[in-house]
């Protein structure tokens, strides 16, 4: 036994040395990239400077210390234009670093407490224990590199093949599987249900893990009757319900982080769609206040629940409650939601979700553009990569403003945050509203916009399989056969299947592009 422990320790030590070596090599490569970009920003050619700025703005967050250190040394030798570009990127990195710190603290708590719980609760079968523990460690780490993600796929697969039935392992395996391009939603839900049943009924995991796993399993089927469990299934006991666990089993001394409490409460509040949102707020707010007294997240929860509750007024119209009542009640509920979100902002201006939810409420209330722009700027100042907020803007702005906003997102040069893809989304929305959707996609100006977005994306992120798959589909839709054929050839037999619905559909689209490309002069 002692010899096995020594061998295991040696293996772990060797792996750590390998990881450190890989990290050192990656850091040296990143530092070299930063040095080349800074040098290019001082180039006499405007086009070289422009490309350098593009590359600078799309560097990963770990480049931040290299950029600031090098800029400090080279600042006096740079011209005003180069200094302005670098300072703008440094402000962006500063905001992202603050956000990353919050996320890192969240995942550090999850990781430490998940591994402790696993060590105390799991069967720890020797056939899969080391693999399962490594899988959990990787799944709860932040940040996560491409190499870590690939290793996750390996160890989750190996532990699963070895027969691991631990519910926490199955839970994180489901989340990993769900993120794969060809994931099947029904299989994901089955895995989450299996994890929830194990965590709440068979294994003595801590209450917060039971609640998180059970909440996620329920949330996976909200609004999707096609994914719901068969009616013949045995109804689980009330003690395995996430709301019961949240209210009765979690204790203040568990010190569950406020963002995690909110995440679970938010999932539970959506169990019956918008209809039950106010009811669930009233049920969950009392235990929430016990676990995190005076939390800004409680105001966020009330704001989101009342915002969704406002959407139900149309269905509440009766002879006793006419249309006029419904309109007034809807506005009252939205006003409460806005007031709660303003309270949350005053308490913690750095919460990204506050600005996101506030914009949702402002659009529902038909707020003035000035007010909307104020909250949009606040959201982007906290998170310059806020894809969700940008998507909300392009979808909710008037038709005549969609392209204008989307082009500003393109001008941000923030492909890392995927903001230029707002231009693709804007064209999708305009195509859906056009008299002839098919003809819309054939317009030369539309194809020009699509090319601008995707060509830079593939230059910066050549391994983006989902984007390449989507671009190939759009090229077919736009009858740009040669480009479609070229992209399909790069994809080969490994596309993002969910873009096309099935491999059969993908093969049809690929053959269609090849045939038309060959027939086009």
mmCIF file of C-alpha atoms in Angstrom, residues 98-437:
data_model
loop_
_atom_site.group_PDB
_atom_site.id
_atom_site.type_symbol
_atom_site.label_atom_id
_atom_site.label_comp_id
_atom_site.label_asym_id
_atom_site.label_seq_id
_atom_site.Cartn_x
_atom_site.Cartn_y
_atom_site.Cartn_z
ATOM 1 C CA UNK A 98 -11.751 42.301 -12.005
ATOM 2 C CA UNK A 99 -14.518 40.126 -13.423
ATOM 3 C CA UNK A 100 -12.176 37.144 -13.610
ATOM 4 C CA UNK A 101 -11.295 37.583 -9.939
ATOM 5 C CA UNK A 102 -14.952 37.261 -8.978
ATOM 6 C CA UNK A 103 -15.368 34.150 -11.106
ATOM 7 C CA UNK A 104 -12.132 32.647 -9.784
ATOM 8 C CA UNK A 105 -13.291 33.061 -6.179
ATOM 9 C CA UNK A 106 -16.598 31.397 -7.041
ATOM 10 C CA UNK A 107 -14.935 28.396 -8.687
ATOM 11 C CA UNK A 108 -12.281 28.104 -5.971
ATOM 12 C CA UNK A 109 -15.031 27.574 -3.401
ATOM 13 C CA UNK A 110 -16.857 25.112 -5.677
ATOM 14 C CA UNK A 111 -13.665 23.151 -6.355
ATOM 15 C CA UNK A 112 -12.430 22.907 -2.779
ATOM 16 C CA UNK A 113 -15.813 21.966 -1.362
ATOM 17 C CA UNK A 114 -16.699 19.577 -4.187
ATOM 18 C CA UNK A 115 -13.453 17.636 -3.820
ATOM 19 C CA UNK A 116 -13.801 17.531 -0.031
ATOM 20 C CA UNK A 117 -17.352 16.216 -0.359
ATOM 21 C CA UNK A 118 -16.291 13.662 -2.966
ATOM 22 C CA UNK A 119 -13.482 12.359 -0.736
ATOM 23 C CA UNK A 120 -15.886 11.979 2.194
ATOM 24 C CA UNK A 121 -18.942 10.620 0.372
ATOM 25 C CA UNK A 122 -17.977 8.790 -2.812
ATOM 26 C CA UNK A 123 -17.525 5.019 -3.067
ATOM 27 C CA UNK A 124 -14.031 5.749 -4.424
ATOM 28 C CA UNK A 125 -13.822 2.476 -6.295
ATOM 29 C CA UNK A 126 -10.155 1.862 -7.218
ATOM 30 C CA UNK A 127 -11.221 1.140 -10.813
ATOM 31 C CA UNK A 128 -12.162 4.735 -11.401
ATOM 32 C CA UNK A 129 -11.427 6.821 -8.300
ATOM 33 C CA UNK A 130 -8.255 8.566 -9.490
ATOM 34 C CA UNK A 131 -9.787 9.328 -12.886
ATOM 35 C CA UNK A 132 -13.062 10.595 -11.409
ATOM 36 C CA UNK A 133 -11.304 12.826 -8.907
ATOM 37 C CA UNK A 134 -9.092 14.304 -11.606
ATOM 38 C CA UNK A 135 -12.168 14.871 -13.769
ATOM 39 C CA UNK A 136 -13.920 16.751 -10.959
ATOM 40 C CA UNK A 137 -10.822 18.795 -10.258
ATOM 41 C CA UNK A 138 -10.563 19.845 -13.905
ATOM 42 C CA UNK A 139 -14.310 20.500 -14.255
ATOM 43 C CA UNK A 140 -14.277 22.906 -11.310
ATOM 44 C CA UNK A 141 -11.045 24.708 -12.179
ATOM 45 C CA UNK A 142 -10.840 28.292 -13.378
ATOM 46 C CA UNK A 143 -9.590 29.371 -15.806
ATOM 47 C CA UNK A 144 -9.550 26.348 -18.086
ATOM 48 C CA UNK A 145 -7.123 25.985 -20.957
ATOM 49 C CA UNK A 146 -7.693 24.064 -24.190
ATOM 50 C CA UNK A 147 -5.304 21.387 -22.920
ATOM 51 C CA UNK A 148 -7.329 21.033 -19.712
ATOM 52 C CA UNK A 149 -10.566 20.732 -21.672
ATOM 53 C CA UNK A 150 -9.089 17.998 -23.828
ATOM 54 C CA UNK A 151 -7.812 16.178 -20.750
ATOM 55 C CA UNK A 152 -11.303 16.460 -19.248
ATOM 56 C CA UNK A 153 -12.767 14.621 -22.224
ATOM 57 C CA UNK A 154 -10.257 11.835 -21.774
ATOM 58 C CA UNK A 155 -10.625 11.293 -18.017
ATOM 59 C CA UNK A 156 -14.420 11.631 -17.999
ATOM 60 C CA UNK A 157 -14.629 9.035 -20.782
ATOM 61 C CA UNK A 158 -12.216 6.664 -19.063
ATOM 62 C CA UNK A 159 -13.886 6.934 -15.658
ATOM 63 C CA UNK A 160 -17.276 6.431 -17.280
ATOM 64 C CA UNK A 161 -16.063 3.341 -19.116
ATOM 65 C CA UNK A 162 -14.628 2.029 -15.838
ATOM 66 C CA UNK A 163 -18.150 2.169 -14.372
ATOM 67 C CA UNK A 164 -18.111 5.303 -12.227
ATOM 68 C CA UNK A 165 -21.590 5.879 -10.792
ATOM 69 C CA UNK A 166 -20.798 8.769 -8.470
ATOM 70 C CA UNK A 167 -23.552 11.416 -8.937
ATOM 71 C CA UNK A 168 -21.217 14.419 -8.702
ATOM 72 C CA UNK A 169 -19.057 12.879 -11.412
ATOM 73 C CA UNK A 170 -22.130 12.208 -13.580
ATOM 74 C CA UNK A 171 -23.316 15.792 -13.058
ATOM 75 C CA UNK A 172 -20.113 17.361 -14.351
ATOM 76 C CA UNK A 173 -19.889 14.761 -17.094
ATOM 77 C CA UNK A 174 -23.356 15.880 -18.255
ATOM 78 C CA UNK A 175 -22.264 19.536 -18.309
ATOM 79 C CA UNK A 176 -19.175 18.632 -20.334
ATOM 80 C CA UNK A 177 -21.183 16.489 -22.737
ATOM 81 C CA UNK A 178 -23.783 19.248 -23.161
ATOM 82 C CA UNK A 179 -21.070 21.617 -24.425
ATOM 83 C CA UNK A 180 -19.968 19.258 -27.220
ATOM 84 C CA UNK A 181 -20.987 20.263 -30.781
ATOM 85 C CA UNK A 182 -22.868 17.005 -31.422
ATOM 86 C CA UNK A 183 -24.469 16.646 -27.969
ATOM 87 C CA UNK A 184 -27.933 15.074 -27.754
ATOM 88 C CA UNK A 185 -30.229 17.023 -25.413
ATOM 89 C CA UNK A 186 -32.159 13.932 -24.360
ATOM 90 C CA UNK A 187 -28.963 12.191 -23.266
ATOM 91 C CA UNK A 188 -27.873 15.307 -21.343
ATOM 92 C CA UNK A 189 -31.179 15.380 -19.456
ATOM 93 C CA UNK A 190 -30.960 11.660 -18.700
ATOM 94 C CA UNK A 191 -27.485 12.140 -17.230
ATOM 95 C CA UNK A 192 -28.629 15.109 -15.134
ATOM 96 C CA UNK A 193 -31.620 13.141 -13.818
ATOM 97 C CA UNK A 194 -29.369 10.233 -12.906
ATOM 98 C CA UNK A 195 -27.026 12.603 -11.095
ATOM 99 C CA UNK A 196 -29.921 14.265 -9.228
ATOM 100 C CA UNK A 197 -31.393 10.932 -8.124
ATOM 101 C CA UNK A 198 -28.014 9.764 -6.844
ATOM 102 C CA UNK A 199 -27.124 12.994 -5.065
ATOM 103 C CA UNK A 200 -30.491 13.478 -3.358
ATOM 104 C CA UNK A 201 -31.493 9.889 -2.570
ATOM 105 C CA UNK A 202 -28.550 7.529 -2.511
ATOM 106 C CA UNK A 203 -25.413 9.457 -1.526
ATOM 107 C CA UNK A 204 -25.078 11.696 1.575
ATOM 108 C CA UNK A 205 -23.688 14.667 -0.329
ATOM 109 C CA UNK A 206 -23.893 18.146 1.277
ATOM 110 C CA UNK A 207 -27.173 20.006 0.840
ATOM 111 C CA UNK A 208 -25.721 22.615 -1.513
ATOM 112 C CA UNK A 209 -24.558 19.892 -3.934
ATOM 113 C CA UNK A 210 -27.922 18.137 -3.756
ATOM 114 C CA UNK A 211 -29.702 21.419 -4.469
ATOM 115 C CA UNK A 212 -27.406 22.443 -7.314
ATOM 116 C CA UNK A 213 -27.615 19.095 -9.098
ATOM 117 C CA UNK A 214 -31.387 18.755 -8.622
ATOM 118 C CA UNK A 215 -31.999 22.378 -9.718
ATOM 119 C CA UNK A 216 -29.950 21.896 -12.872
ATOM 120 C CA UNK A 217 -31.799 18.692 -13.726
ATOM 121 C CA UNK A 218 -35.170 20.433 -13.396
ATOM 122 C CA UNK A 219 -34.025 23.551 -15.256
ATOM 123 C CA UNK A 220 -32.927 21.450 -18.227
ATOM 124 C CA UNK A 221 -36.557 20.700 -19.113
ATOM 125 C CA UNK A 222 -38.249 24.055 -18.416
ATOM 126 C CA UNK A 223 -40.237 25.051 -21.494
ATOM 127 C CA UNK A 224 -39.266 21.799 -23.207
ATOM 128 C CA UNK A 225 -42.100 19.253 -22.830
ATOM 129 C CA UNK A 226 -40.252 17.022 -25.289
ATOM 130 C CA UNK A 227 -37.494 16.602 -22.689
ATOM 131 C CA UNK A 228 -39.714 16.013 -19.659
ATOM 132 C CA UNK A 229 -39.696 12.675 -17.863
ATOM 133 C CA UNK A 230 -42.418 10.135 -18.796
ATOM 134 C CA UNK A 231 -45.581 10.452 -16.715
ATOM 135 C CA UNK A 232 -45.150 6.836 -15.622
ATOM 136 C CA UNK A 233 -41.954 7.643 -13.733
ATOM 137 C CA UNK A 234 -42.161 7.366 -9.960
ATOM 138 C CA UNK A 235 -42.670 10.771 -8.340
ATOM 139 C CA UNK A 236 -39.566 11.547 -6.256
ATOM 140 C CA UNK A 237 -39.996 12.232 -2.530
ATOM 141 C CA UNK A 238 -40.358 15.841 -1.433
ATOM 142 C CA UNK A 239 -36.998 15.646 0.352
ATOM 143 C CA UNK A 240 -35.286 15.371 -3.030
ATOM 144 C CA UNK A 241 -36.968 18.480 -4.410
ATOM 145 C CA UNK A 242 -34.469 21.354 -4.823
ATOM 146 C CA UNK A 243 -36.818 23.883 -3.168
ATOM 147 C CA UNK A 244 -37.152 21.667 -0.079
ATOM 148 C CA UNK A 245 -33.389 21.201 0.103
ATOM 149 C CA UNK A 246 -32.811 24.952 -0.360
ATOM 150 C CA UNK A 247 -35.263 25.879 2.373
ATOM 151 C CA UNK A 248 -34.755 23.090 4.913
ATOM 152 C CA UNK A 249 -31.310 21.544 4.493
ATOM 153 C CA UNK A 250 -28.807 24.262 3.591
ATOM 154 C CA UNK A 251 -27.489 26.021 6.709
ATOM 155 C CA UNK A 252 -26.001 29.527 7.138
ATOM 156 C CA UNK A 253 -22.810 27.938 8.482
ATOM 157 C CA UNK A 254 -22.348 26.182 5.113
ATOM 158 C CA UNK A 255 -21.193 29.593 3.835
ATOM 159 C CA UNK A 256 -22.511 28.935 0.341
ATOM 160 C CA UNK A 257 -21.350 31.837 -1.901
ATOM 161 C CA UNK A 258 -24.017 34.374 -2.777
ATOM 162 C CA UNK A 259 -23.626 33.870 -6.555
ATOM 163 C CA UNK A 260 -24.244 30.139 -6.083
ATOM 164 C CA UNK A 261 -27.290 30.768 -3.906
ATOM 165 C CA UNK A 262 -28.623 33.066 -6.606
ATOM 166 C CA UNK A 263 -27.859 30.573 -9.367
ATOM 167 C CA UNK A 264 -29.843 27.835 -7.633
ATOM 168 C CA UNK A 265 -32.712 30.131 -6.658
ATOM 169 C CA UNK A 266 -32.940 31.522 -10.184
ATOM 170 C CA UNK A 267 -33.157 28.025 -11.691
ATOM 171 C CA UNK A 268 -35.868 27.034 -9.211
ATOM 172 C CA UNK A 269 -37.856 30.233 -9.824
ATOM 173 C CA UNK A 270 -38.208 29.209 -13.469
ATOM 174 C CA UNK A 271 -39.699 25.791 -12.743
ATOM 175 C CA UNK A 272 -43.178 26.800 -13.928
ATOM 176 C CA UNK A 273 -42.028 29.441 -16.381
ATOM 177 C CA UNK A 274 -43.103 33.031 -15.841
ATOM 178 C CA UNK A 275 -46.351 32.020 -14.136
ATOM 179 C CA UNK A 276 -44.789 30.842 -10.906
ATOM 180 C CA UNK A 277 -41.920 33.323 -10.685
ATOM 181 C CA UNK A 278 -43.450 35.564 -7.978
ATOM 182 C CA UNK A 279 -44.539 32.533 -5.941
ATOM 183 C CA UNK A 280 -41.044 31.073 -6.067
ATOM 184 C CA UNK A 281 -39.472 34.384 -5.076
ATOM 185 C CA UNK A 282 -41.655 34.481 -1.979
ATOM 186 C CA UNK A 283 -40.750 30.879 -1.169
ATOM 187 C CA UNK A 284 -37.016 31.242 -1.713
ATOM 188 C CA UNK A 285 -36.354 34.761 -0.440
ATOM 189 C CA UNK A 286 -36.726 33.856 3.237
ATOM 190 C CA UNK A 287 -34.083 31.112 3.293
ATOM 191 C CA UNK A 288 -31.914 33.232 0.964
ATOM 192 C CA UNK A 289 -31.993 36.049 3.514
ATOM 193 C CA UNK A 290 -30.989 33.597 6.259
ATOM 194 C CA UNK A 291 -27.977 32.355 4.301
ATOM 195 C CA UNK A 292 -26.857 35.740 2.961
ATOM 196 C CA UNK A 293 -28.422 38.604 4.943
ATOM 197 C CA UNK A 294 -28.423 41.951 3.146
ATOM 198 C CA UNK A 295 -27.229 40.444 -0.128
ATOM 199 C CA UNK A 296 -27.534 42.448 -3.349
ATOM 200 C CA UNK A 297 -28.372 39.152 -5.058
ATOM 201 C CA UNK A 298 -31.679 39.011 -3.190
ATOM 202 C CA UNK A 299 -32.698 42.284 -4.874
ATOM 203 C CA UNK A 300 -31.586 40.827 -8.205
ATOM 204 C CA UNK A 301 -33.719 37.736 -7.592
ATOM 205 C CA UNK A 302 -36.778 39.861 -6.797
ATOM 206 C CA UNK A 303 -36.134 42.015 -9.854
ATOM 207 C CA UNK A 304 -35.861 39.062 -12.218
ATOM 208 C CA UNK A 305 -38.879 37.275 -10.722
ATOM 209 C CA UNK A 306 -41.118 40.350 -10.859
ATOM 210 C CA UNK A 307 -39.909 41.096 -14.363
ATOM 211 C CA UNK A 308 -41.010 37.654 -15.534
ATOM 212 C CA UNK A 309 -44.189 37.862 -13.435
ATOM 213 C CA UNK A 310 -45.118 41.044 -15.332
ATOM 214 C CA UNK A 311 -45.265 39.060 -18.557
ATOM 215 C CA UNK A 312 -48.152 36.952 -17.242
ATOM 216 C CA UNK A 313 -50.680 39.797 -16.951
ATOM 217 C CA UNK A 314 -52.050 39.226 -20.447
ATOM 218 C CA UNK A 315 -53.083 35.724 -19.451
ATOM 219 C CA UNK A 316 -54.728 37.030 -16.271
ATOM 220 C CA UNK A 317 -57.339 39.105 -18.109
ATOM 221 C CA UNK A 318 -60.925 38.199 -17.189
ATOM 222 C CA UNK A 319 -64.249 40.005 -16.995
ATOM 223 C CA UNK A 320 -63.253 41.156 -13.518
ATOM 224 C CA UNK A 321 -59.720 42.077 -14.620
ATOM 225 C CA UNK A 322 -60.009 43.813 -18.013
ATOM 226 C CA UNK A 323 -57.258 44.890 -20.392
ATOM 227 C CA UNK A 324 -56.785 48.208 -18.609
ATOM 228 C CA UNK A 325 -56.069 46.413 -15.330
ATOM 229 C CA UNK A 326 -53.616 44.094 -17.064
ATOM 230 C CA UNK A 327 -51.656 47.019 -18.523
ATOM 231 C CA UNK A 328 -51.513 48.827 -15.180
ATOM 232 C CA UNK A 329 -50.533 45.675 -13.302
ATOM 233 C CA UNK A 330 -47.843 44.843 -15.830
ATOM 234 C CA UNK A 331 -46.342 48.306 -15.407
ATOM 235 C CA UNK A 332 -46.538 48.040 -11.612
ATOM 236 C CA UNK A 333 -44.644 44.766 -11.604
ATOM 237 C CA UNK A 334 -42.011 46.086 -14.007
ATOM 238 C CA UNK A 335 -41.569 49.187 -11.842
ATOM 239 C CA UNK A 336 -40.935 46.965 -8.806
ATOM 240 C CA UNK A 337 -38.412 44.964 -10.821
ATOM 241 C CA UNK A 338 -36.559 48.108 -11.895
ATOM 242 C CA UNK A 339 -36.541 49.477 -8.351
ATOM 243 C CA UNK A 340 -35.052 46.249 -6.982
ATOM 244 C CA UNK A 341 -32.334 46.174 -9.631
ATOM 245 C CA UNK A 342 -31.444 49.789 -8.889
ATOM 246 C CA UNK A 343 -31.037 48.841 -5.213
ATOM 247 C CA UNK A 344 -28.756 45.974 -6.215
ATOM 248 C CA UNK A 345 -26.668 48.313 -8.379
ATOM 249 C CA UNK A 346 -26.252 50.786 -5.509
ATOM 250 C CA UNK A 347 -25.063 47.958 -3.271
ATOM 251 C CA UNK A 348 -22.753 46.211 -5.762
ATOM 252 C CA UNK A 349 -22.145 48.086 -9.048
ATOM 253 C CA UNK A 350 -19.816 45.304 -10.206
ATOM 254 C CA UNK A 351 -22.500 42.622 -10.570
ATOM 255 C CA UNK A 352 -22.795 41.933 -14.306
ATOM 256 C CA UNK A 353 -26.241 40.404 -13.961
ATOM 257 C CA UNK A 354 -27.728 43.659 -12.624
ATOM 258 C CA UNK A 355 -27.106 45.564 -15.844
ATOM 259 C CA UNK A 356 -28.233 42.610 -17.946
ATOM 260 C CA UNK A 357 -31.549 42.259 -16.162
ATOM 261 C CA UNK A 358 -32.051 46.023 -15.997
ATOM 262 C CA UNK A 359 -31.798 46.287 -19.770
ATOM 263 C CA UNK A 360 -34.374 43.526 -20.104
ATOM 264 C CA UNK A 361 -36.774 45.482 -17.895
ATOM 265 C CA UNK A 362 -36.104 48.787 -19.674
ATOM 266 C CA UNK A 363 -36.932 47.275 -23.047
ATOM 267 C CA UNK A 364 -40.153 45.821 -21.637
ATOM 268 C CA UNK A 365 -41.099 49.246 -20.267
ATOM 269 C CA UNK A 366 -40.301 51.001 -23.544
ATOM 270 C CA UNK A 367 -37.719 53.208 -21.840
ATOM 271 C CA UNK A 368 -36.045 56.148 -23.538
ATOM 272 C CA UNK A 369 -32.968 55.371 -25.600
ATOM 273 C CA UNK A 370 -30.850 57.554 -23.314
ATOM 274 C CA UNK A 371 -31.709 55.382 -20.308
ATOM 275 C CA UNK A 372 -31.041 52.190 -22.247
ATOM 276 C CA UNK A 373 -27.682 53.475 -23.472
ATOM 277 C CA UNK A 374 -26.699 54.433 -19.911
ATOM 278 C CA UNK A 375 -27.191 50.892 -18.641
ATOM 279 C CA UNK A 376 -25.614 49.380 -21.743
ATOM 280 C CA UNK A 377 -22.456 51.424 -21.149
ATOM 281 C CA UNK A 378 -22.427 50.347 -17.515
ATOM 282 C CA UNK A 379 -22.717 46.708 -18.564
ATOM 283 C CA UNK A 380 -19.868 46.946 -21.078
ATOM 284 C CA UNK A 381 -17.645 48.838 -18.633
ATOM 285 C CA UNK A 382 -17.892 45.934 -16.191
ATOM 286 C CA UNK A 383 -17.595 43.236 -18.845
ATOM 287 C CA UNK A 384 -16.210 44.375 -22.231
ATOM 288 C CA UNK A 385 -16.932 40.849 -23.537
ATOM 289 C CA UNK A 386 -20.647 40.983 -22.648
ATOM 290 C CA UNK A 387 -22.064 39.012 -25.566
ATOM 291 C CA UNK A 388 -25.414 38.487 -23.831
ATOM 292 C CA UNK A 389 -26.107 42.201 -23.419
ATOM 293 C CA UNK A 390 -25.094 42.952 -27.003
ATOM 294 C CA UNK A 391 -27.405 40.205 -28.241
ATOM 295 C CA UNK A 392 -30.244 41.690 -26.217
ATOM 296 C CA UNK A 393 -29.585 45.114 -27.723
ATOM 297 C CA UNK A 394 -29.532 43.953 -31.334
ATOM 298 C CA UNK A 395 -32.670 41.870 -30.838
ATOM 299 C CA UNK A 396 -34.706 44.508 -28.987
ATOM 300 C CA UNK A 397 -33.668 47.683 -30.797
ATOM 301 C CA UNK A 398 -36.021 48.952 -33.532
ATOM 302 C CA UNK A 399 -35.453 47.395 -36.947
ATOM 303 C CA UNK A 400 -33.879 50.542 -38.369
ATOM 304 C CA UNK A 401 -31.293 50.640 -35.546
ATOM 305 C CA UNK A 402 -30.177 47.006 -35.613
ATOM 306 C CA UNK A 403 -27.486 47.273 -38.295
ATOM 307 C CA UNK A 404 -26.203 50.552 -36.890
ATOM 308 C CA UNK A 405 -25.648 48.959 -33.484
ATOM 309 C CA UNK A 406 -24.220 45.761 -34.989
ATOM 310 C CA UNK A 407 -21.653 47.707 -37.022
ATOM 311 C CA UNK A 408 -20.477 49.433 -33.853
ATOM 312 C CA UNK A 409 -19.962 45.984 -32.345
ATOM 313 C CA UNK A 410 -17.889 45.081 -35.396
ATOM 314 C CA UNK A 411 -15.827 48.245 -34.931
ATOM 315 C CA UNK A 412 -15.006 47.126 -31.377
ATOM 316 C CA UNK A 413 -12.684 44.506 -32.911
ATOM 317 C CA UNK A 414 -13.591 42.268 -29.976
ATOM 318 C CA UNK A 415 -13.703 38.837 -31.553
ATOM 319 C CA UNK A 416 -12.612 37.262 -28.274
ATOM 320 C CA UNK A 417 -15.949 38.380 -26.796
ATOM 321 C CA UNK A 418 -17.709 37.577 -30.124
ATOM 322 C CA UNK A 419 -19.198 41.064 -30.353
ATOM 323 C CA UNK A 420 -18.768 41.337 -34.165
ATOM 324 C CA UNK A 421 -21.188 38.408 -34.477
ATOM 325 C CA UNK A 422 -23.945 40.887 -33.684
ATOM 326 C CA UNK A 423 -23.733 41.772 -37.384
ATOM 327 C CA UNK A 424 -24.598 38.182 -38.285
ATOM 328 C CA UNK A 425 -27.449 38.196 -35.773
ATOM 329 C CA UNK A 426 -28.786 41.499 -37.121
ATOM 330 C CA UNK A 427 -28.943 40.071 -40.642
ATOM 331 C CA UNK A 428 -30.725 36.967 -39.359
ATOM 332 C CA UNK A 429 -33.373 39.138 -37.728
ATOM 333 C CA UNK A 430 -33.766 41.322 -40.816
ATOM 334 C CA UNK A 431 -33.951 38.255 -43.060
ATOM 335 C CA UNK A 432 -36.724 36.775 -40.915
ATOM 336 C CA UNK A 433 -38.658 40.049 -41.249
ATOM 337 C CA UNK A 434 -38.089 40.377 -45.013
ATOM 338 C CA UNK A 435 -40.791 39.638 -47.579
ATOM 339 C CA UNK A 436 -38.501 37.095 -49.232
ATOM 340 C CA UNK A 437 -36.069 35.558 -46.778
#
